[in-house]
């Protein structure tokens, strides 16, 4: 810890540490502060309700910080958070980039950002598409349990949108497993003829995959191999958005 660390910085150090380490000795070790200093700050945090002391003497988040966290989460605007990251990605790959959110059994586009190409994708903000026919939807489905996938199949019937679409539960399971293994999903004319994309999962502060990011292009412009080669860019951008939403790997 730098010797110039002021009182406010010390308080933040202790607060951050106690949210991850319930025992006093671990908090001391994590902050690098003296025991007396750590104890004094913790006492203040307990008095102010930021931290509570459990029945076994360990520290847990207090009502004040839980209330603040709840209010902060209500004000999260993923579109505002993601837009600068999306704009940077568009400049990198020169393709259309989407960010979508799971809503029931569908994906709704929250962001569509286009490159300078003379064409536009057949999509728009607010458009709802089936989860199993889209790259973003497949990333969300990858977070489902096998039972969850079965319930999705039973509810929707897994109707195809093109001749390339997934049509059954086995297809869902295979697609979800591929995302878990590779870290990205592909949509090769499964939602729109002539359009293919690569997508990566976006996680919220709990680690749940509620959103996804995709890079879309025309089949006339990029081969499946070329689209798959853009996966690292999609994954990196999705991880930046996840971090901004509070996800810690």
Phi, psi and omega in degrees: 000132180298143181294341183273004181302125183270180185297320180296317180296322179296319179297317179294322177301313182293317180298316179297319182291320185288339177286344179249336184235111185284342183262144183302314183298325179289324177295317178300314181295320183291326183271331185078011180272163176293152181301318182296318179295315180299316181295319180296316180293318179298321179298320178294317180297322177293316180300325183272358177084007178285333180225145174239159179253123180286173182296335180264011176087001179273161181264141179224160177302138182267174184298327181295312182289328177294321178294317179297319180297318179298317179292324179294318181296326179294336184261004180292128176241098185296330179298315179292323180292317188277335189305314179297325179291320178296316180299320178296319180293318178302318179296328181287313190258346180056044176223171177284137179240133177243149165236130181230161180235144177287131176222100187065235181259017182234164171251132177248128179289127176260329181223138166225119180237125184260154173275190180274009180297152183286351181253165178231145178289150178281061182216166178202157176298132181097348179291134178255131180228153180301143183296321188281350180260359185241151176298314179300316180299322179296325178294322177293317180297335180295341177273356180280149170285170177299323178293323178296319177296320179296320179293322177299314180298319181293321181291316189265332187080358179051056181287136179283152173255334175221177179292346182262357186290154169296143185233353185207177183297321180298322176295320177299314181298318180295318181294317180296318180296322180296320179295316180299323182284317188262337182088005178208163179239159176235148173230106182252086182059033181269338179249322179223128174302137178085002181234135174226156182209166171234140187224153179228149182283145173244126184254146176273189186295341179269354183091001180282138178274100179252341184230171175205160179233138180227152172249120185244147179207173177272147179295334179290339185260324183229136174284164176304323180293321179292323178293316179298329180292343177274358182304317180302326178292319178295316181297316181298316180294319179297322179292326176296317179295317179302316180297320179294335177274359177101007180281134176243117182303000000 
